[in-house]
Short mmCIF file of C-alpha atoms in Angstrom, two decimals:
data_model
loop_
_atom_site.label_atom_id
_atom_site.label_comp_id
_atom_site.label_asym_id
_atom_site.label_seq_id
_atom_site.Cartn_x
_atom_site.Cartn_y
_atom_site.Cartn_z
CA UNK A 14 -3.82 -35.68 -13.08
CA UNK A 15 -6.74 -37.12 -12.07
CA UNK A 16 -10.21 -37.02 -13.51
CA UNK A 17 -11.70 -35.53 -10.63
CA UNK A 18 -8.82 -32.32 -10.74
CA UNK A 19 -9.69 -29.15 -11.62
CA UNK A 20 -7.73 -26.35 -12.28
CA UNK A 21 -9.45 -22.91 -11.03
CA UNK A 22 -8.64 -19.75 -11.57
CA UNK A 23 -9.43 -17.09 -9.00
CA UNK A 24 -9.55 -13.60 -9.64
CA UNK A 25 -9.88 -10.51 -7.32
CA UNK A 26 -9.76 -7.13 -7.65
CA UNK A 27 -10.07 -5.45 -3.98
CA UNK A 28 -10.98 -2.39 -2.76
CA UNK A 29 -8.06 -0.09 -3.07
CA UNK A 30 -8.96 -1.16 -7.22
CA UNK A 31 -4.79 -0.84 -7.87
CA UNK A 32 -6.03 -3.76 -10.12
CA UNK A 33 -6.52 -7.60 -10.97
CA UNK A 34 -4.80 -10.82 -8.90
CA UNK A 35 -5.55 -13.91 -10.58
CA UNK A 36 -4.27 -17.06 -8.82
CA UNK A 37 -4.40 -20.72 -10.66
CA UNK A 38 -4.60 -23.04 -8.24
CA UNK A 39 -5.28 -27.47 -9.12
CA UNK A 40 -7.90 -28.71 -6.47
CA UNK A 41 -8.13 -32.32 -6.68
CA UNK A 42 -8.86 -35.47 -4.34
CA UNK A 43 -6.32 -36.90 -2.05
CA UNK A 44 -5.29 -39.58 -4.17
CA UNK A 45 -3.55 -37.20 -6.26
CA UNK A 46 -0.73 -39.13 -7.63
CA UNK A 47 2.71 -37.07 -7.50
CA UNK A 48 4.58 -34.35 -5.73
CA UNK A 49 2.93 -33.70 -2.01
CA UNK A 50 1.08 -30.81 -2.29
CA UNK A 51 1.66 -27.93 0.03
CA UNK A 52 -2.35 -28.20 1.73
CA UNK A 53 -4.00 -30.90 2.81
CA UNK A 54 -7.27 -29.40 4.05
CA UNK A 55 -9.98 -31.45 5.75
CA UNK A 56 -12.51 -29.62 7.44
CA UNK A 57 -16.68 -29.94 8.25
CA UNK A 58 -19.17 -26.52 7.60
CA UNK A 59 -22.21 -26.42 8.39
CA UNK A 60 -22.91 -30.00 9.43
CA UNK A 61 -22.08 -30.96 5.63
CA UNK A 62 -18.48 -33.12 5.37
CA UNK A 63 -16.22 -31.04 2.76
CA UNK A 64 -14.40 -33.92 1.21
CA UNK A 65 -10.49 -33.82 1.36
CA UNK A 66 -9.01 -32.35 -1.48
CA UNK A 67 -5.72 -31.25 -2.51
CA UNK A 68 -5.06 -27.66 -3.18
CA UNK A 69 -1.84 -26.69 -5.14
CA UNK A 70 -1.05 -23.44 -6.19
CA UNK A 71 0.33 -23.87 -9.63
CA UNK A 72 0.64 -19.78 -10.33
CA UNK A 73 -0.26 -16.21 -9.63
CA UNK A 74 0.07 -12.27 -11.28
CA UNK A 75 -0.65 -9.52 -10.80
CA UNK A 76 -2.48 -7.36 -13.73
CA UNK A 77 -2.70 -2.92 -13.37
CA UNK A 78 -5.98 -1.61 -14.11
CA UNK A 79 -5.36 1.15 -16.80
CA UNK A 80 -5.00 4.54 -15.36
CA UNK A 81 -8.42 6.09 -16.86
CA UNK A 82 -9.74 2.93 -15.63
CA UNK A 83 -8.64 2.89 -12.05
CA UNK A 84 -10.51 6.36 -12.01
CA UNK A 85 -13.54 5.32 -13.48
CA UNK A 86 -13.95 2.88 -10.66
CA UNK A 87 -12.62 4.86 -7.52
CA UNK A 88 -15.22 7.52 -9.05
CA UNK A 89 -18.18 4.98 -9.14
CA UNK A 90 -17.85 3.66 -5.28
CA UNK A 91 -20.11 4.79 -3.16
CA UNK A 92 -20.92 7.50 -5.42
CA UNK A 93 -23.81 9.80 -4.86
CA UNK A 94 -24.43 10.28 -8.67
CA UNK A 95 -23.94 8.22 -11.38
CA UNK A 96 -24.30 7.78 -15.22
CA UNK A 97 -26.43 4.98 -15.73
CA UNK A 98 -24.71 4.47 -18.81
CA UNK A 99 -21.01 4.65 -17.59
CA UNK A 100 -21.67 1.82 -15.03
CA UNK A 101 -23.62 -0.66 -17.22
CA UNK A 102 -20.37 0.20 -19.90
CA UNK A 103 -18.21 -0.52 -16.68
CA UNK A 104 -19.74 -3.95 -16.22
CA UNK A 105 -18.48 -4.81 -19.87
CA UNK A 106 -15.25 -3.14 -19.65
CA UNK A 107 -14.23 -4.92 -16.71
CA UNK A 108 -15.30 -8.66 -17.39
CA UNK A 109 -12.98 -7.84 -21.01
CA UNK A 110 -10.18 -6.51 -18.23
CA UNK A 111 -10.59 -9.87 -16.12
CA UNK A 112 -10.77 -12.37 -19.16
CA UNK A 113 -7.48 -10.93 -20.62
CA UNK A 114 -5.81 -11.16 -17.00
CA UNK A 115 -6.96 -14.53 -17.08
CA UNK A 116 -5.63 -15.60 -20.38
CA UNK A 117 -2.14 -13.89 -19.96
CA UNK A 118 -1.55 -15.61 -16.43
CA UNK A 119 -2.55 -18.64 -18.19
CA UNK A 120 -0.18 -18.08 -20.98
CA UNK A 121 2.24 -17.32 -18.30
CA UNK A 122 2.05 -20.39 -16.48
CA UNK A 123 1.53 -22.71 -19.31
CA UNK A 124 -1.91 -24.19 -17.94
CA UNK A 125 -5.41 -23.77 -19.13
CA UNK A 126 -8.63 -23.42 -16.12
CA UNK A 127 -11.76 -25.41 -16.01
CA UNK A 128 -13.24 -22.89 -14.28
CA UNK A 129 -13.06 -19.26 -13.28
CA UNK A 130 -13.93 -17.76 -9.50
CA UNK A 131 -14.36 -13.72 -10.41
CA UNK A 132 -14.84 -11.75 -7.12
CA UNK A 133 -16.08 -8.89 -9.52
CA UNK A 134 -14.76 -5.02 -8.51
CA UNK A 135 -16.87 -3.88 -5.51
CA UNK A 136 -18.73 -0.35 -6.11
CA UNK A 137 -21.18 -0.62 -2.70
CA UNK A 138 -21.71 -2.62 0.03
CA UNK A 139 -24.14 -2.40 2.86
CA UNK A 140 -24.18 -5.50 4.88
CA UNK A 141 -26.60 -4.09 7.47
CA UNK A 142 -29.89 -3.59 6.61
CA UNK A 143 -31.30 0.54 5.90
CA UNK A 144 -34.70 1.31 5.06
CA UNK A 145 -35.37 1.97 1.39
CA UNK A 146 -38.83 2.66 -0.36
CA UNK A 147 -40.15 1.82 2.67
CA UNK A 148 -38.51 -1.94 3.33
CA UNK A 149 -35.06 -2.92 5.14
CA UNK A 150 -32.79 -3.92 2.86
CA UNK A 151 -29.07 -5.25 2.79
CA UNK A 152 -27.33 -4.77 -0.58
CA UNK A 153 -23.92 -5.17 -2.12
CA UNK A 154 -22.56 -4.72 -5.70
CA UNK A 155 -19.38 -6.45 -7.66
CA UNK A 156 -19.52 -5.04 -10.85
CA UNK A 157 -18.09 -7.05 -14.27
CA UNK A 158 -19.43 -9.43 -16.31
CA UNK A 159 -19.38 -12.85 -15.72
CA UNK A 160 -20.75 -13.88 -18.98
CA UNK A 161 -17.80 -12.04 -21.41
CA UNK A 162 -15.36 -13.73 -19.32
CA UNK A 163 -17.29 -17.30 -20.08
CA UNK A 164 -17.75 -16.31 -23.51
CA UNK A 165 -14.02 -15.09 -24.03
CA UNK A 166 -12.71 -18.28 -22.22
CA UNK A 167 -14.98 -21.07 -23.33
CA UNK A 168 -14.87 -22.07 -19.77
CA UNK A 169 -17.28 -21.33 -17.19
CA UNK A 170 -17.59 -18.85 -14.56
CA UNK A 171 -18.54 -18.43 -10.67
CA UNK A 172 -19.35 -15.04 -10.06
CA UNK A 173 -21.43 -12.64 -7.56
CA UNK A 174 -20.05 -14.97 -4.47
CA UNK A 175 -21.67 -12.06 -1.38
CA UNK A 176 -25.59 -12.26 -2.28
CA UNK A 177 -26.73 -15.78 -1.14
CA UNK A 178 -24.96 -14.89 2.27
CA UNK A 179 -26.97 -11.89 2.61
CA UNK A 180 -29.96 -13.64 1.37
CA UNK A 181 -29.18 -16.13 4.58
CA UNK A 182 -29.19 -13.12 7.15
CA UNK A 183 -25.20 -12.51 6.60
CA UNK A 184 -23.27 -9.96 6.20
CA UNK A 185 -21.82 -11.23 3.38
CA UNK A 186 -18.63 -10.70 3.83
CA UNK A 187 -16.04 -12.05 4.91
CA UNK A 188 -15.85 -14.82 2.59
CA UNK A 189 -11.89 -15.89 2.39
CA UNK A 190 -12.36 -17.59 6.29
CA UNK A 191 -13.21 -20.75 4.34
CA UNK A 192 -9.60 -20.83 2.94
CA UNK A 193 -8.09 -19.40 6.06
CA UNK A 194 -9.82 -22.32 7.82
CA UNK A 195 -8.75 -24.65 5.36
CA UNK A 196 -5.31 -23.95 5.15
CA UNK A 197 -4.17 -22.62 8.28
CA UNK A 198 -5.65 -23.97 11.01
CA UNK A 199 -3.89 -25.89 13.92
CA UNK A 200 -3.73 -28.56 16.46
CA UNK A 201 -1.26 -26.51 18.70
CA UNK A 202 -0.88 -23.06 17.43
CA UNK A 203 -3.78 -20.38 17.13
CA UNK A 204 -3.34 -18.37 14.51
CA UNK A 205 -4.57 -14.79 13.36
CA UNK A 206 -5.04 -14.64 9.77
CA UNK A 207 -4.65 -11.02 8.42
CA UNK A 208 -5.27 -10.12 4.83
CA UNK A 209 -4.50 -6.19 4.34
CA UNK A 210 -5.82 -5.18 1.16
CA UNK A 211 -7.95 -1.63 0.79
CA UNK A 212 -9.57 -2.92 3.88
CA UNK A 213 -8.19 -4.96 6.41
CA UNK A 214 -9.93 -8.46 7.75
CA UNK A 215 -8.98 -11.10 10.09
CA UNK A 216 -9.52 -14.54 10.98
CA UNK A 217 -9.25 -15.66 13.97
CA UNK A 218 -8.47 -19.59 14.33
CA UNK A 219 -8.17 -21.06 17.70
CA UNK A 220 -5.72 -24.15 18.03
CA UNK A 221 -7.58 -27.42 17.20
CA UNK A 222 -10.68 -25.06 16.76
CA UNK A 223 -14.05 -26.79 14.53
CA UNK A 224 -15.36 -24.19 11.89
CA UNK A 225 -18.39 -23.14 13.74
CA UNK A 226 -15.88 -21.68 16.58
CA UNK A 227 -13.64 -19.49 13.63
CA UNK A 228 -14.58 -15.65 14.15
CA UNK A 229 -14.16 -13.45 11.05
CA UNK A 230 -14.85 -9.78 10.78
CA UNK A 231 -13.51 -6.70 8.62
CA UNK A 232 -10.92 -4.92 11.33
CA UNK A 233 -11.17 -1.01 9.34
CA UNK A 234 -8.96 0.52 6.77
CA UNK A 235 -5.89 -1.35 5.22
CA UNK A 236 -4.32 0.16 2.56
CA UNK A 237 -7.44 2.02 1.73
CA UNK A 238 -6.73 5.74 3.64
CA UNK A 239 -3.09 5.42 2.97
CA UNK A 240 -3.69 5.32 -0.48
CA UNK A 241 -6.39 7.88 -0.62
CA UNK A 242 -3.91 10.46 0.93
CA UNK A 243 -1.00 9.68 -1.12
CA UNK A 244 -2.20 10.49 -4.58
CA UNK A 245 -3.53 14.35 -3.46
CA UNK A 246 -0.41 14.85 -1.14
CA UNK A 247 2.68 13.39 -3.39
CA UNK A 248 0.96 12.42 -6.39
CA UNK A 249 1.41 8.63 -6.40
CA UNK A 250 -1.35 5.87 -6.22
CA UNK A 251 0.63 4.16 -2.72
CA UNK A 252 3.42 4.90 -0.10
CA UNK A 253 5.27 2.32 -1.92
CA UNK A 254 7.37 0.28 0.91
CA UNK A 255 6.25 2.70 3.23
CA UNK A 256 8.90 4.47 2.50
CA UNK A 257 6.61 8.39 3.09
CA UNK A 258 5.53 7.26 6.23
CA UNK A 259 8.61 6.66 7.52
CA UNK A 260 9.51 9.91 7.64
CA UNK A 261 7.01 11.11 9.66
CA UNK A 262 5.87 11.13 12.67
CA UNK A 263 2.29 9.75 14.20
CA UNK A 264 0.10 12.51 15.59
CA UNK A 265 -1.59 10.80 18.59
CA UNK A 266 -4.73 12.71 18.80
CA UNK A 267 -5.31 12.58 15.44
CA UNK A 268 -5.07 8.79 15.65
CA UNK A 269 -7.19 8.87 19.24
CA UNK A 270 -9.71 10.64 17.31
CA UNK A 271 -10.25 8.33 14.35
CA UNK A 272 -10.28 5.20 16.81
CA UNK A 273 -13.43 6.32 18.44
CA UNK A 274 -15.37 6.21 15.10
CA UNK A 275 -18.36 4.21 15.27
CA UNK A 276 -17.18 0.98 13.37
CA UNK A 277 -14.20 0.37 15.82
CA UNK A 278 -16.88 0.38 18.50
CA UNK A 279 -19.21 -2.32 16.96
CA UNK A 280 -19.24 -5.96 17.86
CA UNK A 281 -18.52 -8.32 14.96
CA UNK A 282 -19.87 -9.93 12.65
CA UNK A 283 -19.10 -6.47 10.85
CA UNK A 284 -18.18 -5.25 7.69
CA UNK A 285 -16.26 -2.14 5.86
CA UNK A 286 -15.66 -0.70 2.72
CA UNK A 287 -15.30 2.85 1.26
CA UNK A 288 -18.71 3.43 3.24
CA UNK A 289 -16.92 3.97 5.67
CA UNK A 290 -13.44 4.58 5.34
CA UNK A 291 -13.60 6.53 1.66
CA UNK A 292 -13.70 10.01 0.54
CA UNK A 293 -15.50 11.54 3.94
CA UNK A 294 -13.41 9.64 6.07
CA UNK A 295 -10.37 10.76 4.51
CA UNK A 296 -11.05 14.61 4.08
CA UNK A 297 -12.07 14.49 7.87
CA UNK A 298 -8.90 12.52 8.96
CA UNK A 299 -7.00 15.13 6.60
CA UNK A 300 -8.69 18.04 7.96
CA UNK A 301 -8.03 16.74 11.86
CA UNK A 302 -3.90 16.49 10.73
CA UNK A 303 -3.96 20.32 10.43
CA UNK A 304 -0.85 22.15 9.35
CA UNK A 305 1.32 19.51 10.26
CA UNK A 306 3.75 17.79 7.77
CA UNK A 307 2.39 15.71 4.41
CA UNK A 308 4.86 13.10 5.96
CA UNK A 309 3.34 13.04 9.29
CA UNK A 310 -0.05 12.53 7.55
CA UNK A 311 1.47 9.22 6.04
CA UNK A 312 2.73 8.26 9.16
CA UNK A 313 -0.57 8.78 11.07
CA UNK A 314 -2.30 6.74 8.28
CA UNK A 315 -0.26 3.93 8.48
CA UNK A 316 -0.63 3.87 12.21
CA UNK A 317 -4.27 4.14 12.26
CA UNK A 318 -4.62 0.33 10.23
CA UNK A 319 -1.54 -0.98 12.52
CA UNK A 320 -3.42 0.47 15.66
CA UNK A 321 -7.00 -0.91 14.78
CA UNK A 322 -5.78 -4.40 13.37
CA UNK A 323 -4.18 -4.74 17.26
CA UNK A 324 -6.94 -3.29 19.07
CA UNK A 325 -9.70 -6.08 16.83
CA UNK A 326 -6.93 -8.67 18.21
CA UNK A 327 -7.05 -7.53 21.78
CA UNK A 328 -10.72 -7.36 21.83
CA UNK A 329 -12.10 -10.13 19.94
CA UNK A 330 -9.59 -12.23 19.13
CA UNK A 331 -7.53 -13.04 22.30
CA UNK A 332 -11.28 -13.49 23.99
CA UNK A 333 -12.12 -16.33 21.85
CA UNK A 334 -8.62 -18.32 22.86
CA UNK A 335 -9.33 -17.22 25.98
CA UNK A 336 -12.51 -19.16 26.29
CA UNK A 337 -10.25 -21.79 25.16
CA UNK A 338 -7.03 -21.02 27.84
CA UNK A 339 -4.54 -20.97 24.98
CA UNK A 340 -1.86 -18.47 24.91
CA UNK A 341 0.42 -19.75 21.96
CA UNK A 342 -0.55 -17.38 19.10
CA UNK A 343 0.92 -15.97 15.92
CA UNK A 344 -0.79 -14.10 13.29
CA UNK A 345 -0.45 -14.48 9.22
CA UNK A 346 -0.49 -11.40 7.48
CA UNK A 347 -1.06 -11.63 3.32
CA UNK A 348 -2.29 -8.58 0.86
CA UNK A 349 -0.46 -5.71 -0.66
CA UNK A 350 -0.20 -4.08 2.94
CA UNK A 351 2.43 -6.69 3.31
CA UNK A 352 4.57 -5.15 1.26
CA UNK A 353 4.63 -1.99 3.03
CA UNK A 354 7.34 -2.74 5.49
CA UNK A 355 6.78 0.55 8.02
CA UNK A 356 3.07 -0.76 8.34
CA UNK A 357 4.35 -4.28 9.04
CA UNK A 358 6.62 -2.73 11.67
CA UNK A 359 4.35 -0.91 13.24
CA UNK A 360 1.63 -4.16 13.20
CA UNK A 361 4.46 -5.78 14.96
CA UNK A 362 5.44 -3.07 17.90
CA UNK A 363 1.71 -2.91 18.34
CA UNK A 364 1.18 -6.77 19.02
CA UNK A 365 4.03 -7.43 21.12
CA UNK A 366 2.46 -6.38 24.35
CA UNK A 367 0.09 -9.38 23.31
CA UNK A 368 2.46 -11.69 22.60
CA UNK A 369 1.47 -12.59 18.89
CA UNK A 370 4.27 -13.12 16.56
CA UNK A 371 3.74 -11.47 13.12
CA UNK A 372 4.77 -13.29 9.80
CA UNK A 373 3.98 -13.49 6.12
CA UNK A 374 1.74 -16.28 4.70
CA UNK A 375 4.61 -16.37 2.21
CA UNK A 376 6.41 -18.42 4.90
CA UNK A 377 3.60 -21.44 5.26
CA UNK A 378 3.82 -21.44 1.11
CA UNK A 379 1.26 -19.37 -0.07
CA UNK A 380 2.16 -15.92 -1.31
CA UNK A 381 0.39 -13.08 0.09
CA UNK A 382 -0.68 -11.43 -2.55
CA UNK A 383 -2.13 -14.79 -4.54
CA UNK A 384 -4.02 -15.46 -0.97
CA UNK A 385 -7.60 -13.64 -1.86
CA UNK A 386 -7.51 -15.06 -5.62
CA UNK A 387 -7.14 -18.24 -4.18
CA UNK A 388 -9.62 -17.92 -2.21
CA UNK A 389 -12.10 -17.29 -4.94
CA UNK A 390 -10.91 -20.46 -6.91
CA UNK A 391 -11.75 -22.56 -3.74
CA UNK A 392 -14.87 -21.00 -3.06
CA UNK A 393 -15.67 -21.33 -6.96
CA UNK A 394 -15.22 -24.99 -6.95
CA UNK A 395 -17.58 -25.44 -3.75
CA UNK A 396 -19.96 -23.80 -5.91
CA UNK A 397 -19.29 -26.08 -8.62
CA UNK A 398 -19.77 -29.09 -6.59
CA UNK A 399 -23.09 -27.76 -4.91
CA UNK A 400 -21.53 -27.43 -1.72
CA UNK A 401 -21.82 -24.25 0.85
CA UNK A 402 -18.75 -22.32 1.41
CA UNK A 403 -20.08 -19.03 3.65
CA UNK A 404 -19.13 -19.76 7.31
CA UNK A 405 -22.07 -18.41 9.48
CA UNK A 406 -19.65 -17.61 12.30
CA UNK A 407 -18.07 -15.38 10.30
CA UNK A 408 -20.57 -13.63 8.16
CA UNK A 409 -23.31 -13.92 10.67
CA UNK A 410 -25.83 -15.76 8.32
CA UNK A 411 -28.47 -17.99 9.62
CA UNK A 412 -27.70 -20.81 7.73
CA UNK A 413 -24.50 -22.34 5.43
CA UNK A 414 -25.20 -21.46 1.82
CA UNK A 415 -24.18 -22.31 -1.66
CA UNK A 416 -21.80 -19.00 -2.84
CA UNK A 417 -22.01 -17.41 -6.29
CA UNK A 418 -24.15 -17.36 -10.04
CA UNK A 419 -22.70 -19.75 -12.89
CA UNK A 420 -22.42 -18.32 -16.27
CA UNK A 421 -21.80 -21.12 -18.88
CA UNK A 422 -19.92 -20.36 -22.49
#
C-alpha cells in the first residue's frame, strides 16, 4: 500500500436509529499498485480539482443499538422536553457505542483505520431558517462524541459533517451526493441514486453530467413511518421483508391525503427528518386509516415512500434529463428499505410508467447497506485533506465548503 493510502472508517447511524453501519473503505491515489479497484472516481466541485483516488471497500457491519438505548434516542428526537442531563449522558454513551462498533468491524476484517468519519445520531434538524430569540436561525444536531471515539481508538476523528454547509447558506443535508457523484455517474446512462434509510433521498445524475448540474434533495419518509407503525401495531421494531404489508391492502385516500402534505409540495433543495414525518405525522396518518385492518395500515405505509420516491422522480428528476433530451435512465436503490422486498416492488410498479429500471447498488459492487458509511469515510478524508466535499447544487449552499470538526487522540 502506498504511503499516500488511508484506510477510513465511516460510521452512520440514520434516522430510523435501528443502530450503527460502519464501512472500512482504503482511499488511495491511482497508482495504487495491485488488484483494480472497483471505483475509479474523478470528478471537479466547486471549481477545486478533487484528485483521482482509488476507493476500495475492504469491509462493512452492521452493529444493534441496545434496546433501552434505541429508546433513549427515538425519545430525544424532536422532543419537546428534555433532561439536560440525559442528553449530555447520551453524547457519551453513544461515542462509547460507535468506538466499540468500530473496533469489532475492525477486528472483523483484520484491518486497523487511520481515520474515523462519525455521522453522529441525529436528534433535530431544521435546515430552513425559524425565528428564535428574535434572529433566523438554521440548526441541526448529531449527537455522540467525537473525542471518546479518538481517545478509545488512538486515531483521529471527523465528526459534525452538516454545520459548515449551513454556515454556507445550505441546507445541510444531503451530504452522500459527493459519493453518489463519485461513484455512479455516467457517460451514457443517467442514473437515480436512491438511499432508503428512515428517510428517503435521491440523487439525481444526468448522463455525462459535471457536479454543479447533480440535483439532490430528501424525497419524504423511507423506512421511517413504516417503522413507527409497526412497533404499536405488531410489536416489532420493522415489517421485516415486508412481509405485514403484503398482506394488506393500500387505502387510496389515505395515501391521497398524506401526498398533499406540505413537504411533497416544496421545490428542492429540501430536507426531512422526524420534523416532519415523526410522532405527529404518524398518529395523524394512523388516525386517517380508521377502522380498517393493522395490515392495510402497513400496506398504506409502504406505499406512501414508494408513491413519493416516484412522484420526486417525475417532478424533479426526469426535468433535469429533460433539459438534457436523455431518456435512458435507471435508478440505484441502497439502505435498509432495500431489504424490504414489497416496498421495492411497489418502487418498481410505480416507476415503470417512467421508464426507469430499479436495481440494487449491490449490483455495481457496493452493498447497500455499507453505501451511507462509506460515504462518511470519503467525506472524512476530504476533510482531512482540506478539501470541500458539500455540493451546493444539492444542499443549496452559497459556496463549496470544507465538511466536519477534527478531534485528535
Amino acid at each position: 500500500m502506498k504511503e499516500k493510502d488511508m484506510i477510513v472508517a465511516g460510521v452512520m447511524s440514520g434516522t430510523s436509529a435501528d443502530g450503527i453501519n460502519v464501512a472500512l473503505v482504503r482511499i488511495g491515489d491511482r497508482s495504487f499498485s495491485g488488484s483494480r479497484p472497483k471505483f475509479i472516481p474523478a470528478p471537479a466541485f466547486g471549481g477545486q480539482e478533487c484528485p483521482p483516488y482509488t476507493f476500495t471497500l475492504l469491509g462493512h457491519a452492521e452493529h444493534s443499538y441496545p434496546r433501552k438505548v434505541r429508546a433513549a434516542i427515538l425519545a430525544a428526537m424532536n422532543a419537546e422536553q428534555a433532561r439536560v442531563a440525559d442528553l449530555a449522558r447520551l453524547d457519551f454513551l453513544l461515542g462509547e457505542l460507535y468506538a466499540d462498533a468500530v473496533i469489532a468491524t475492525q477486528k472483523r476484517f483484520r484491518v486497523r483505520a487511520d481515520l474515523v468519519g462519525c455521522h453522529g445520531q441525529t436528534l433535530y434538524h431544521q435546515g430552513s431558517p425559524q425565528t428564535f430569540l428574535g434572529r433566523r436561525i438554521a440548526t441541526t444536531w448529531q449527537t455522540g462524541e467525537a473525542a471518546v471515539i479518538a481517545a478509545r481508538m488512538g486515531v483521529p476523528v471527523v465528526s459534525d459533517f452538516r454545520p459548515a454547509d449551513m454556515a454556507a447558506g445550505g441546507k445541510g443535508a444531503p451530504l452522500v451526493p459527493f459519493l453518489d457523484y463519485l461513484l455512479f455517474r455516467d457517460s451514457y446512462v443517467g442514473r437515480i441514486v436512491q438511499n432508503i434509510g428512515g428517510i428517503a433521498n435521491l440523487t439525481v445524475i444526468p448522463a455525462g453530467s459535471a457536479a454543479h448540474e447533480v440535483l439532490a434533495f430528501d424525497t419524504g419518509p423511507g423506512n421511517m413511518v413504516i417503522d413507527a407503525l409497526a412497533e404499536p401495531l405488531f410489536g416489532k421494531p420493522f415489517d421485516r421483508g415486508g412481509k405485514i404489508a403484503a398482506k394488506g391492502n393500500i387505502l387510496l385516500p389515505v395515501l391521497d391525503r398524506a401526498l398533499r402534505d406540505k413537504f411533497f409540495r416544496a421545490n428542492p433543495p429540501k430536507t426531512a427528518g422526524r420534523e416532519e414525518f415523526g410522532r405527529e405525522f404518524v398518529s395523524a396518518f394512523l388516525r386517517s386509516c380508521g377502522r380498517h385492518s393493522k395490515q392495510d395500515v402497513m400496506a398504506t405505509a409502504t406505499a406512501l415512500t414508494a408513491r413519493s420516491i416516484a412522484d420526486a422522480v417525475r417532478r424533479f428528476g426526469i426535468e433535469v434529463g429533460a433539459k438534457r433530451r436523455q431518456a435512458n435512465w435507471e435508478m440505484i436503490a441502497s439502505g435498509g428499505g432495500v431489504k424490504n422486498s414489497t416496498l421495492m416492488r411497489m418502487l418498481a410498479d410505480e416507476l415503470k410508467p417512467l421508464a426507469i429500471s430499479l436495481r440494487p447498488s449491490d449490483d455495481l459492487g457496493l452493498p447497500s447497506e455499507a453505501k451511507e458509511a462509506a460515504a462518511f469515510a470519503v467525506l472524512a478524508y476530504e476533510t482531512w485533506h482540506r478539501r470541500p466535499s458539500n455540493m451546493p447544487s444539492a444542499t443549496g449552499a452559497a459556496r463549496p465548503a470544507i465538511l466536519g470538526k477534527i478531534s485528535y487522540p
